Short mmCIF file of C-alpha atoms and ligand atoms in Angstrom, two decimals:
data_model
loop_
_atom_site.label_atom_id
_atom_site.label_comp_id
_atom_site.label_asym_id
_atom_site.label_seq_id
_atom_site.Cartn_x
_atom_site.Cartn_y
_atom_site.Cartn_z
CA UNK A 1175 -145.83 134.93 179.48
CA UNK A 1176 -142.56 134.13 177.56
CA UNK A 1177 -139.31 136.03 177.65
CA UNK A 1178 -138.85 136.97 174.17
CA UNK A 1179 -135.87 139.02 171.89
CA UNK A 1180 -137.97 141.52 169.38
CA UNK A 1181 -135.91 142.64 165.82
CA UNK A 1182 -136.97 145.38 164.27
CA UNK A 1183 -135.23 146.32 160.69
CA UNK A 1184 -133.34 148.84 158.91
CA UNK A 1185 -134.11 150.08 155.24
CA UNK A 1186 -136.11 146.72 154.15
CA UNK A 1187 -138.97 148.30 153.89
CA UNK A 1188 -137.92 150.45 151.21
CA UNK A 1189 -137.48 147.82 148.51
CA UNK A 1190 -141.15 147.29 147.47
CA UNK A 1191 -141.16 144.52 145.28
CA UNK A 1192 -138.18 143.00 146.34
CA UNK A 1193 -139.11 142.84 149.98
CA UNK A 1194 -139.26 139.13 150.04
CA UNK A 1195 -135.85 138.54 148.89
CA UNK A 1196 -134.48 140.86 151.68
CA UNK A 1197 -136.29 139.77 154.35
CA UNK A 1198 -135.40 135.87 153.97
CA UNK A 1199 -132.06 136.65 153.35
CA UNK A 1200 -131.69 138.94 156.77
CA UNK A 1201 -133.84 136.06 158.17
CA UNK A 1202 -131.12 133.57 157.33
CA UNK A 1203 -128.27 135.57 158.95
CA UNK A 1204 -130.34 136.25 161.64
CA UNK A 1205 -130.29 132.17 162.09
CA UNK A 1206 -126.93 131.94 161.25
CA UNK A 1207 -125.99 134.55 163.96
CA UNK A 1208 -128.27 132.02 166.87
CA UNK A 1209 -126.35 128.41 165.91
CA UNK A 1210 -125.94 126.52 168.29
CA UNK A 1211 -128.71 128.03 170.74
CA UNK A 1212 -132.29 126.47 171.11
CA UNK A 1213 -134.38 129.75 169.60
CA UNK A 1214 -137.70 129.34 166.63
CA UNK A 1215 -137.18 132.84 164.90
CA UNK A 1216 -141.31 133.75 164.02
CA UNK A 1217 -141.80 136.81 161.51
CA UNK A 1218 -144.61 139.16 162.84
CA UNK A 1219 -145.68 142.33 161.33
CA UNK A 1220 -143.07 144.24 160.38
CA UNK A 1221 -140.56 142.59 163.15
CA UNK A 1222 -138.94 139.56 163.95
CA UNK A 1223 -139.17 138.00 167.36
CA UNK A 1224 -136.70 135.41 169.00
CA UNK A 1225 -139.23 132.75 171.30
CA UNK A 1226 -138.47 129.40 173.09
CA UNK A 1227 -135.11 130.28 173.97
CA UNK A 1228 -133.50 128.97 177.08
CA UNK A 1229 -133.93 130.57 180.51
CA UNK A 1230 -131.15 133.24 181.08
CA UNK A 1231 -130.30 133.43 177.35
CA UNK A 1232 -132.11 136.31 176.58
CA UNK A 1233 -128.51 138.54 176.61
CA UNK A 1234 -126.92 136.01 174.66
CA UNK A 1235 -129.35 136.56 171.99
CA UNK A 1236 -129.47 139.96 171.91
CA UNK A 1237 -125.65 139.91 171.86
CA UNK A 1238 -125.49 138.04 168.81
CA UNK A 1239 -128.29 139.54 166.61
CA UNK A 1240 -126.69 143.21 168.07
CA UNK A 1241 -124.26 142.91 164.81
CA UNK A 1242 -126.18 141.15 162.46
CA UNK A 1243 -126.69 143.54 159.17
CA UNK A 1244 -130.08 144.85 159.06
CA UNK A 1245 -131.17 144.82 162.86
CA UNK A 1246 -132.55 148.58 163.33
CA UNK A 1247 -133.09 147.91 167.04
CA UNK A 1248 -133.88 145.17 169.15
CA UNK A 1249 -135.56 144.36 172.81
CA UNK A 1250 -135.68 142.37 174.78
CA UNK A 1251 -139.45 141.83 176.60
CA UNK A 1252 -142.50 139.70 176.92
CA UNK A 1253 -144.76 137.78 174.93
CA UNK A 1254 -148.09 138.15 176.89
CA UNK A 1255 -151.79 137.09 176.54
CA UNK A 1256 -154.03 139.42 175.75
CA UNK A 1257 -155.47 140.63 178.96
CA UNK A 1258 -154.87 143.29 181.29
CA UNK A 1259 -153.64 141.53 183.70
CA UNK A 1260 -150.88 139.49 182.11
CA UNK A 1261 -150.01 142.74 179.91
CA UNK A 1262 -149.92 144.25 183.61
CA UNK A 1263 -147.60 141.46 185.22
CA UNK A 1264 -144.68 142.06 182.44
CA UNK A 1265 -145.51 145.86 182.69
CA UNK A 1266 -144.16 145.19 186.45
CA UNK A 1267 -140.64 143.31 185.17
CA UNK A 1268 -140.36 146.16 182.66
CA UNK A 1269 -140.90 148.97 184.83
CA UNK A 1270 -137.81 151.15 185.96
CA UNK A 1271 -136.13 150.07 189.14
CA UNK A 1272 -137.64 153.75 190.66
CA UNK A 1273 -137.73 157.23 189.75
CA UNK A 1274 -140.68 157.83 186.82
CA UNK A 1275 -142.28 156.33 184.28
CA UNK A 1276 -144.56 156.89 180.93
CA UNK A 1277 -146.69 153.95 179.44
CA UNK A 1278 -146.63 153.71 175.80
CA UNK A 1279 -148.89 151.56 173.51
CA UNK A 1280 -149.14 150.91 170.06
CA UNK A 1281 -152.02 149.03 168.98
CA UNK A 1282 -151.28 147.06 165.89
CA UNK A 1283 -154.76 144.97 166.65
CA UNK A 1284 -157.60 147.43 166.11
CA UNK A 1285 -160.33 145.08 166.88
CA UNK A 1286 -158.56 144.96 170.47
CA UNK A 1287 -161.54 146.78 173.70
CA UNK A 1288 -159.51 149.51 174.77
CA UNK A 1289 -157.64 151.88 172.50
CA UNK A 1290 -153.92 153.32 173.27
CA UNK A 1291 -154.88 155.63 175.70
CA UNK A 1292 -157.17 153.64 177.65
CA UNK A 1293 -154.54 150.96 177.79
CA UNK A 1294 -151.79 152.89 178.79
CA UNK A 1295 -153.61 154.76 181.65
CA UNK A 1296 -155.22 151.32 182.64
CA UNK A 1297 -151.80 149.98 182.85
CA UNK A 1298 -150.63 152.95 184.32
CA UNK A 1299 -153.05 153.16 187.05
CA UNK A 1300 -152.04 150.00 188.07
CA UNK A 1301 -148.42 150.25 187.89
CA UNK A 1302 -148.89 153.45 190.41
CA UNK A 1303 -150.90 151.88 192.86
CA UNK A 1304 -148.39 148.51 192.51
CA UNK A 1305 -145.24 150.68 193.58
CA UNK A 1306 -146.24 153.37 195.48
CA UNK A 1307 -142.26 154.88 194.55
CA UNK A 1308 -142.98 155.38 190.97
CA UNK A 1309 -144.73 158.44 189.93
CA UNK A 1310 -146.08 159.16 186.40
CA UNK A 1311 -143.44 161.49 183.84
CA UNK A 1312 -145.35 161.75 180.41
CA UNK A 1313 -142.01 164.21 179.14
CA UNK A 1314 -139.00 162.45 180.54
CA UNK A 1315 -139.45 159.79 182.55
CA UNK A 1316 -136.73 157.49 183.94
CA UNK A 1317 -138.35 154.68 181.79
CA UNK A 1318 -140.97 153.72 179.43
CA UNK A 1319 -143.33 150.74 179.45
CA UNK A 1320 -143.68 149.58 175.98
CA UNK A 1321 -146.95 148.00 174.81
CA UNK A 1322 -147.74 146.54 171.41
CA UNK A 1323 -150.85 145.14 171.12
CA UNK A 1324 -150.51 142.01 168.38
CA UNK A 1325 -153.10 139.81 166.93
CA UNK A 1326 -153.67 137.07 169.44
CA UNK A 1327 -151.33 138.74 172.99
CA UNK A 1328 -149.07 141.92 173.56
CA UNK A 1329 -145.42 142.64 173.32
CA UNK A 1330 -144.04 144.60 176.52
CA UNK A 1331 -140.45 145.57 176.93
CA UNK A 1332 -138.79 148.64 178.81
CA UNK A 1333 -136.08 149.71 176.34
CA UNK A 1334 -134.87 150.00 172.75
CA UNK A 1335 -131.53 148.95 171.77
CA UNK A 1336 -129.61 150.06 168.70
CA UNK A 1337 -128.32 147.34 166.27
CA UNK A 1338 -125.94 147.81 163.46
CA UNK A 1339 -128.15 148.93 161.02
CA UNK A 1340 -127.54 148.54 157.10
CA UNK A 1341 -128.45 145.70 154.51
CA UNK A 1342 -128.75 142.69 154.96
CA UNK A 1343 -125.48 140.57 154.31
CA UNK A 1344 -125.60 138.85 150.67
CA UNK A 1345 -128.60 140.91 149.43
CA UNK A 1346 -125.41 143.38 147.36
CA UNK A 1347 -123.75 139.93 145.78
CA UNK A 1348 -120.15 139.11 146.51
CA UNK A 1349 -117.00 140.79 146.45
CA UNK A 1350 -113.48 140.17 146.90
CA UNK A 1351 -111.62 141.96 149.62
CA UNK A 1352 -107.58 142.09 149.79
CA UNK A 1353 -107.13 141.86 153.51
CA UNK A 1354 -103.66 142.72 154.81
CA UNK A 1355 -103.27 142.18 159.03
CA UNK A 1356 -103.29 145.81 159.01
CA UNK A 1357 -105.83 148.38 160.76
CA UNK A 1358 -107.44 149.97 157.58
CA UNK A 1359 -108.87 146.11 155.32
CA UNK A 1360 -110.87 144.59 157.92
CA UNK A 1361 -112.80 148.03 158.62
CA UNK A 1362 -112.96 147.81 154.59
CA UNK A 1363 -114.79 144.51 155.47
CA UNK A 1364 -117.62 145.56 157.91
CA UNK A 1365 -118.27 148.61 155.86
CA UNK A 1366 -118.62 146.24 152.78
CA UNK A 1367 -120.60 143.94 154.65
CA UNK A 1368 -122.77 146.76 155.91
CA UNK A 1369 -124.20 147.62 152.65
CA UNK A 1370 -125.21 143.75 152.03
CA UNK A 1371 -122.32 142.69 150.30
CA UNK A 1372 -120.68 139.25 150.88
CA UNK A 1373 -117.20 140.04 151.48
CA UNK A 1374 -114.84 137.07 150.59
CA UNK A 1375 -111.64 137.26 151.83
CA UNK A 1376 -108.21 137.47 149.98
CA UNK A 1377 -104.80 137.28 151.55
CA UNK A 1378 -101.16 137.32 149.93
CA UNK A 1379 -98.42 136.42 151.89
CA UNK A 1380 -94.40 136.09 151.44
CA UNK A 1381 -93.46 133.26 152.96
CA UNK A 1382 -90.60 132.86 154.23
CA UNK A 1383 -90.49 136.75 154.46
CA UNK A 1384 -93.65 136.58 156.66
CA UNK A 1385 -94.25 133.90 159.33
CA UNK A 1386 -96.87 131.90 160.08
CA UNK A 1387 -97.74 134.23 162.58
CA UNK A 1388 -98.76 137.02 160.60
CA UNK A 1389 -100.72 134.33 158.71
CA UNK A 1390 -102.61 133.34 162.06
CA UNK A 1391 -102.95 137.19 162.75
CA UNK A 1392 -104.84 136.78 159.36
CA UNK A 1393 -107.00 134.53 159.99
CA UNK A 1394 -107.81 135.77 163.74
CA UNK A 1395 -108.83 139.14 162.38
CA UNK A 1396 -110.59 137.13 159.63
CA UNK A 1397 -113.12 135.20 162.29
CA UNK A 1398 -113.21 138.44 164.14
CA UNK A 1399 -114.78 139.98 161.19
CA UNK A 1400 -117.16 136.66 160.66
CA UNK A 1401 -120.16 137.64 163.50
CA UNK A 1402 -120.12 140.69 160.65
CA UNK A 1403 -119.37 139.07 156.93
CA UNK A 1404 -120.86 135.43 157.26
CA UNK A 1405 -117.66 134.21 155.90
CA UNK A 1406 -116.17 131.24 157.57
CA UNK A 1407 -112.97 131.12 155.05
CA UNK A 1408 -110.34 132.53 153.84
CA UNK A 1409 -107.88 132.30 150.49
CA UNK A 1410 -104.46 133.26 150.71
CA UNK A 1411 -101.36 133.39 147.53
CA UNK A 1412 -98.13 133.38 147.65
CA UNK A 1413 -96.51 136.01 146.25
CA UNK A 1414 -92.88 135.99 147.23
CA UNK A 1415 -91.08 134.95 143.92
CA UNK A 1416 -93.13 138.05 142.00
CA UNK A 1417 -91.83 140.28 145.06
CA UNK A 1418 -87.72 138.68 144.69
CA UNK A 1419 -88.63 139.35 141.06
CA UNK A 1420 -89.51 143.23 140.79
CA UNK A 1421 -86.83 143.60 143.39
CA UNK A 1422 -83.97 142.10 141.43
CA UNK A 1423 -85.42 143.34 138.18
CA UNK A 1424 -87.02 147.05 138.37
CA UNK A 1425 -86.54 149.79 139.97
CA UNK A 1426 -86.33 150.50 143.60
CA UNK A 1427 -88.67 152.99 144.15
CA UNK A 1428 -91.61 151.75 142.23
CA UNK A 1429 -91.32 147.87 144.19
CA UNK A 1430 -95.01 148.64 146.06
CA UNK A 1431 -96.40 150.24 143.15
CA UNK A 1432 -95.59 147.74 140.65
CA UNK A 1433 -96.16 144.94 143.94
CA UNK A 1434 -99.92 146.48 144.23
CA UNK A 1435 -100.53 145.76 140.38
CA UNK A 1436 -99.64 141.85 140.61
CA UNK A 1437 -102.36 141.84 143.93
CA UNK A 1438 -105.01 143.41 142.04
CA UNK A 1439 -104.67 141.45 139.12
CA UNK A 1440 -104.53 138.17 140.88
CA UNK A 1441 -107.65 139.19 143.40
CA UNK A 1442 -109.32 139.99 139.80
CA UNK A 1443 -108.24 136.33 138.41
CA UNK A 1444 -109.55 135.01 141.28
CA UNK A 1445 -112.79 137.21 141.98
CA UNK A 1446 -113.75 136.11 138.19
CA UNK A 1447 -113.11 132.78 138.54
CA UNK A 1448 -115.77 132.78 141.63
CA UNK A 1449 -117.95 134.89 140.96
CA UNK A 1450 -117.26 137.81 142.56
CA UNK A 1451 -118.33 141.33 141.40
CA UNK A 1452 -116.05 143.88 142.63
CA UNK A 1453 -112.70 144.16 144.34
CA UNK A 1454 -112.74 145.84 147.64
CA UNK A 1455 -109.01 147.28 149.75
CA UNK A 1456 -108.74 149.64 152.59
CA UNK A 1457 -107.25 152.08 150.64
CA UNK A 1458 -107.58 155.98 151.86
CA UNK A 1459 -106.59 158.92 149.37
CA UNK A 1460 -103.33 160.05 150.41
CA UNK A 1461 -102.91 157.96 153.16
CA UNK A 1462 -99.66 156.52 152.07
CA UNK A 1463 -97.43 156.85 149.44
CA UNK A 1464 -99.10 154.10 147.22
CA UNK A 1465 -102.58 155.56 148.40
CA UNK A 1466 -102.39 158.74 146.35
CA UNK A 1467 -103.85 159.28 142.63
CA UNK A 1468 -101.59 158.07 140.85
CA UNK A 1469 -100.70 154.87 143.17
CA UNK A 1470 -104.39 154.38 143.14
CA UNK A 1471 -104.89 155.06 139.41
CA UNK A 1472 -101.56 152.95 138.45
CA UNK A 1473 -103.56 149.30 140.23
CA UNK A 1474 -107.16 150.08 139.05
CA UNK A 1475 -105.63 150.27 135.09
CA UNK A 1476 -104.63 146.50 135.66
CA UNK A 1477 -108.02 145.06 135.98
CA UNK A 1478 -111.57 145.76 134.92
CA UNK A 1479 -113.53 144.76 137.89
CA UNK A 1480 -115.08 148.04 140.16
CA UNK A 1481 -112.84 148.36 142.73
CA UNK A 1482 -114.62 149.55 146.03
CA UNK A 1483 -112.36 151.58 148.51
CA UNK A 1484 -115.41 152.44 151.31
CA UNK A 1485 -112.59 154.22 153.26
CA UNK A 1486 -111.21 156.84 150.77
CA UNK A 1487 -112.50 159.45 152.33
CA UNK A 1488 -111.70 158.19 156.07
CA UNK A 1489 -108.75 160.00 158.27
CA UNK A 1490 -106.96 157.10 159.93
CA UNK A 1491 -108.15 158.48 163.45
CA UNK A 1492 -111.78 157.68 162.03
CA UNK A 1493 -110.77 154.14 160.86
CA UNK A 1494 -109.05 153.27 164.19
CA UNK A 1495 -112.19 154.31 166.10
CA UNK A 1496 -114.30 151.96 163.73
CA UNK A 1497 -111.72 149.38 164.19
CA UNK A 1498 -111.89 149.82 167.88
CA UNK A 1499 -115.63 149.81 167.59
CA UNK A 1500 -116.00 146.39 165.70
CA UNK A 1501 -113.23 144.55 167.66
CA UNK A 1502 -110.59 144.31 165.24
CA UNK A 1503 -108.18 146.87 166.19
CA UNK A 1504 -106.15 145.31 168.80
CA UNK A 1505 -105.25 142.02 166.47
CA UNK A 1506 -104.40 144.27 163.59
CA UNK A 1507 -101.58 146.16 166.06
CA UNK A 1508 -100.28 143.26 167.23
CA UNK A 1509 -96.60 143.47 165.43
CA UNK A 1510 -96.10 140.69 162.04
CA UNK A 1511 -94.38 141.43 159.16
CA UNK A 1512 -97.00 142.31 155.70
CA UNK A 1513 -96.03 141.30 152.77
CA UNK A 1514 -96.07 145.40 151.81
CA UNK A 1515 -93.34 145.86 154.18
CA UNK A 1516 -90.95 143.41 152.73
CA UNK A 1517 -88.50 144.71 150.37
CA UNK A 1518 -89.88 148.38 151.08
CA UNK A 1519 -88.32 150.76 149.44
CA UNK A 1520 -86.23 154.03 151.36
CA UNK A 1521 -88.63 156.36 148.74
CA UNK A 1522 -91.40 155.04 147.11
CA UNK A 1523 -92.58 156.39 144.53
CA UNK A 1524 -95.33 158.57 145.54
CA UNK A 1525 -96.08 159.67 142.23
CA UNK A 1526 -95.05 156.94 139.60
CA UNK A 1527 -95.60 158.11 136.12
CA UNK A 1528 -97.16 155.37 134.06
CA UNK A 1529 -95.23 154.85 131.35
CA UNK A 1530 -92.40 154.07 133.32
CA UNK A 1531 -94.24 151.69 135.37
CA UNK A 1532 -95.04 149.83 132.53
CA UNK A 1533 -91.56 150.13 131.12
CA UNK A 1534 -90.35 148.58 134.60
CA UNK A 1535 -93.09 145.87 134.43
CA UNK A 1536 -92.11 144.45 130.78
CA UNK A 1537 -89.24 143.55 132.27
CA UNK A 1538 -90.95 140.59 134.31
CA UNK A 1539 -93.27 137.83 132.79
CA UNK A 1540 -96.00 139.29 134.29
CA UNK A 1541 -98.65 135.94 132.84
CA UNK A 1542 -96.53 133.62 134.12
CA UNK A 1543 -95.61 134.97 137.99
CA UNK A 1544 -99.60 135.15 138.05
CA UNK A 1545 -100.00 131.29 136.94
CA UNK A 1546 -97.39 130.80 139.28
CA UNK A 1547 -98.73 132.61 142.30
CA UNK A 1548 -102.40 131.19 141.80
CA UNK A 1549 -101.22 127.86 141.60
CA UNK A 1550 -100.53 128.58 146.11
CA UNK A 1551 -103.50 129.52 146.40
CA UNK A 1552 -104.80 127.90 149.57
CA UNK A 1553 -108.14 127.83 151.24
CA UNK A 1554 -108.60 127.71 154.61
CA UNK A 1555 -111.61 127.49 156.59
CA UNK A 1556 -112.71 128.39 160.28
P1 ATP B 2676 -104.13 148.02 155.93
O1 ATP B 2676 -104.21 148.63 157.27
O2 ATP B 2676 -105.44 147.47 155.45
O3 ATP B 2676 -102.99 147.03 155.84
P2 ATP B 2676 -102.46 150.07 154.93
O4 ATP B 2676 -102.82 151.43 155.33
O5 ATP B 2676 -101.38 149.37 155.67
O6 ATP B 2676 -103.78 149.19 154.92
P3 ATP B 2676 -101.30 149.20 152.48
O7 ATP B 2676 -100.46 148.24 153.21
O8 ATP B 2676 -100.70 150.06 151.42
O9 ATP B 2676 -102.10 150.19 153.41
O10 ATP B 2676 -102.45 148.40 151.80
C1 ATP B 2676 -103.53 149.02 151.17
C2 ATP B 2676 -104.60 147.98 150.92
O11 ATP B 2676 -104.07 146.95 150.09
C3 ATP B 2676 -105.04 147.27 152.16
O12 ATP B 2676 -106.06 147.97 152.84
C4 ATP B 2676 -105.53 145.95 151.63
O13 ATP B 2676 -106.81 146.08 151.07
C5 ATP B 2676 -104.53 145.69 150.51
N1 ATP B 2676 -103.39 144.89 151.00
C6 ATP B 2676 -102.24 145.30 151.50
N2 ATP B 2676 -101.45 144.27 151.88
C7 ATP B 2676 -102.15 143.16 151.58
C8 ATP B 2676 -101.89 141.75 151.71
N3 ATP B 2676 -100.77 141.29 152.24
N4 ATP B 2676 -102.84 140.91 151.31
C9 ATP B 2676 -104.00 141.35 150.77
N5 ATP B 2676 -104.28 142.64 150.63
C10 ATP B 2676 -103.38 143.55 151.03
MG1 MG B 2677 -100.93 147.33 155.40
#
C-alpha cells in the first residue's frame, strides 16, 4: 500500500481531438508545481496520480497542485493491491474518526470478482465489525470510503478536495499583462491564467518618482502570482521622461489619459516583439476616472492588439475578495507610490473627447519617447 495524491481534471475532456495537447501541457505544470520534491507523476484513466513521494509529504503535494490550472479535485489516499484485504486495511485509515459512514465504489476494472455493490458491502461489513463505533449512513454519513477499482490494485481515499479549476496554463498562448502594485492587475493575472493563458508580466515605473520599493512590491506580488502564471520574470520601462513630458507640455487634466496611451502602446511594441497575442490590464468600467468609455476607448485606439480586461464587469468588493482569495491582496495595500499617481491631476478628465487628446498628444514626439522608454526596458527574473 502506497500513500498516493490523485488529480482529477477540469474541462480537458471536452477538447476531443486536441486532448493530447492539453493534457501534456497540464502535465507539465503539474511537474513544474512538484520541483524540488521526490514525486513520478503516472497518468491513469482519466486522472493523474502523484506516487513515490516522501513520507509526510502527502500535504505538501496536495498544497501545491491545489492551484495548479486544470486540477478539478484532488485526494489524497491509497494505492492498494487488489484484494479485499489490502483494499480493507486503507478503507480503515480512510474511515471517519466516528460518527457514520457510506462505502462507495467505482469499478473502472470490469473483469474485477465482485461488482460495486458486493464490494462496498464486503468492505462495509468489515469496517462495522472493525469499529464497533461506526454505524452505516447510506444518505449522509459523516464520511465516505472511496473505492476505485483500477486495472492491476484499487484507489481508496476518504475525501474530495476542490482545486482551482480552469485550463491548463499555456494551452490559450501568451499575453501581455500591465501590472501596476495595485489590487485590481494581479487578480487580472490569475483570471488570465485561469483560462490557459500565459500571462507575461509588464511593469512601468518612474524612477526617481517611484522607489525601489514599489519596484520590489512589484516583483513580490509578481512571484506571488507565479504558483498561478508559471512565470518566473518580469519586464519593467521607464517611463518618467514621457510622464515630465505630457506634464510640461499638455494639458492638466488629460495627464493619465494621454499617460495610459504611451503604456498601451509600449506593452503592444513589446507584446509584438515577443510574441504575445493580446494585452491584458485590470481595468473595471467606471471604476475610475480613466476606467470609463471613453478613458477605455481613448487607449484601445492606440494599438491593434485585443486587449483583455477579465475584470470589467467586477465591483472592487468582488476583486478584493479574489485578491484576498489568491494571496495577493495584502502586498498590493502595502503603501508605494504608482507611476499613475505621479503627476495626478486635481480633475482628470473623466470624459476626454478625442480630438483633443490627439491635439494634446501632437504636441510630444510620441515615436521617439517610445524608442526612448523601450530602450529601459529591464528584465528581471525570480
Ligand atoms: P490596479 O489596482 O491594477 O493598479 P487601478 O484600479 O489602480 O488598478 P489604474 O491605476 O488606473 O487602476 O490602472 C488600470 C490598469 O492599468 C491596471 O489594472 C494595470 O493593468 C495598468 N497599470 C496601471 N499602472 C500601471 C503600471 N505602473 N505599470 C503597468 N501597468 C499599469
Ligand atoms: Mg493602480
Amino acid at each position: 500500500m502506497e500513500t498516493v495524491v490523485i488529480i482529477r481534471y477540469a474541462e480537458i475532456h471536452l477538447k476531443g481531438k486536441n486532448r493530447g495537447y492539453f493534457e501534456h501541457a497540464f502535465a507539465n505544470n503539474l511537474e513544474r508545481s512538484l520541483r524540488g520534491l521526490r514525486h513520478e507523476l503516472h497518468r491513469t484513466s482519466g486522472r493523474w496520480l502523484v506516487a513515490n513521494f516522501e513520507e509526510g509529504k502527502a500535504e505538501e503535494i496536495a498544497e501545491r497542485i491545489r492551484s495548479v490550472f486544470g486540477v478539478h479535485s484532488y485526494s489524497i489516499g491509497y494505492l492498494t493491491g487488489a484484494s479485499m484485504d489490502e483494499i480493507f486495511e486503507a478503507a480503515l485509515l480512510v474511515a471517519p474518526k466516528s460518527g457514520t459512514f457510506k462505502v462507495e465504489t467505482h469499478r473502472g476494472n470490469k473483469k474485477y470478482p465482485l461488482n460495486s455493490m458486493e464490494i462496498s458491502a464486503e468492505i462495509g461489513g468489515r469496517l462495522l465489525a472493525a469499529r464497533h463505533d461506526l454505524k452505516v449512513d447510506v444518505h449522509s454519513p459523516s464520511g465516505t470510503v472511496y473505492i476505485d477499482i483500477r486495472e492491476n490494485g484499487a484507489l481508496v481515499f476518504g475525501s474530495y478536495m476542490r482545486g482551482v479549476g480552469g485550463m491548463p496554463v499555456g494551452t490559450a498562448g501568451e499575453g501581455l499583462l500591465l501590472i501596476s502594485g495595485g489590487i485590481d492587475s494581479p487578480v487580472a493575472a490569475y483570471m488570465m491564467a485561469k483560462r490557459g493563458l500565459s500571462v507575461r508580466l509588464l511593469h512601468f515605473h518612474s524612477y526617481p518618482y517611484t522607489n525601489e520599493g514599489a519596484k520590489e512590491k512589484v516583483v513580490t506580488l509578481a512571484k506571488l502570482l507565479s504558483k498561478y502564471t508559471q512565470t518566473a520574470e518580469l519586464t519593467t520601462v521607464k517611463v518618467t521622461h514621457i510622464q515630465e513630458e505630457i506634464h510640461a507640455k499638455c494639458a492638466e487634466e488629460l495627464n493619465v489619459t494621454l499617460l495610459r496611451r504611451f503604456m498601451f502602446r509600449i506593452a503592444e511594441r513589446f507584446a509584438r516583439e515577443n510574441g504575445y497575442a493580446c494585452l491584458i490590464t485590470g481595468e473595471s468600467l467606471g471604476q475610475v476616472a480613466s476606467q470609463t468609455m471613453e478613458g477605455l476607448t481613448s487607449s484601445n485606439l492606440v494599438v491593434t492588439l485585443p486587449v483583455l480586461r477579465p475584470l470589467i464587469g467586477f465591483d472592487k468588493d468582488e476583486i478584493i475578495d479574489r485578491a484576498k482569495q489568491i494571496g495577493t491582496y495584502e502586498t498590493s495595500i502595502l503603501p508605494y507610490e504608482d507611476c499613475c499617481t505621479v503627476f495626478l491631476p486635481e480633475h482628470p478628465a473623466t470624459r476626454p473627447k478625442l480630438s483633443f487628446t490627439e491635439e494634446e498628444e501632437r504636441k510630444l514626439d510620441v515615436a521617439a519617447l517610445i524608442e526612448e522608454a523601450m530602450a529601459t526596458a529591464e528584465k528581471i527574473t525570480f
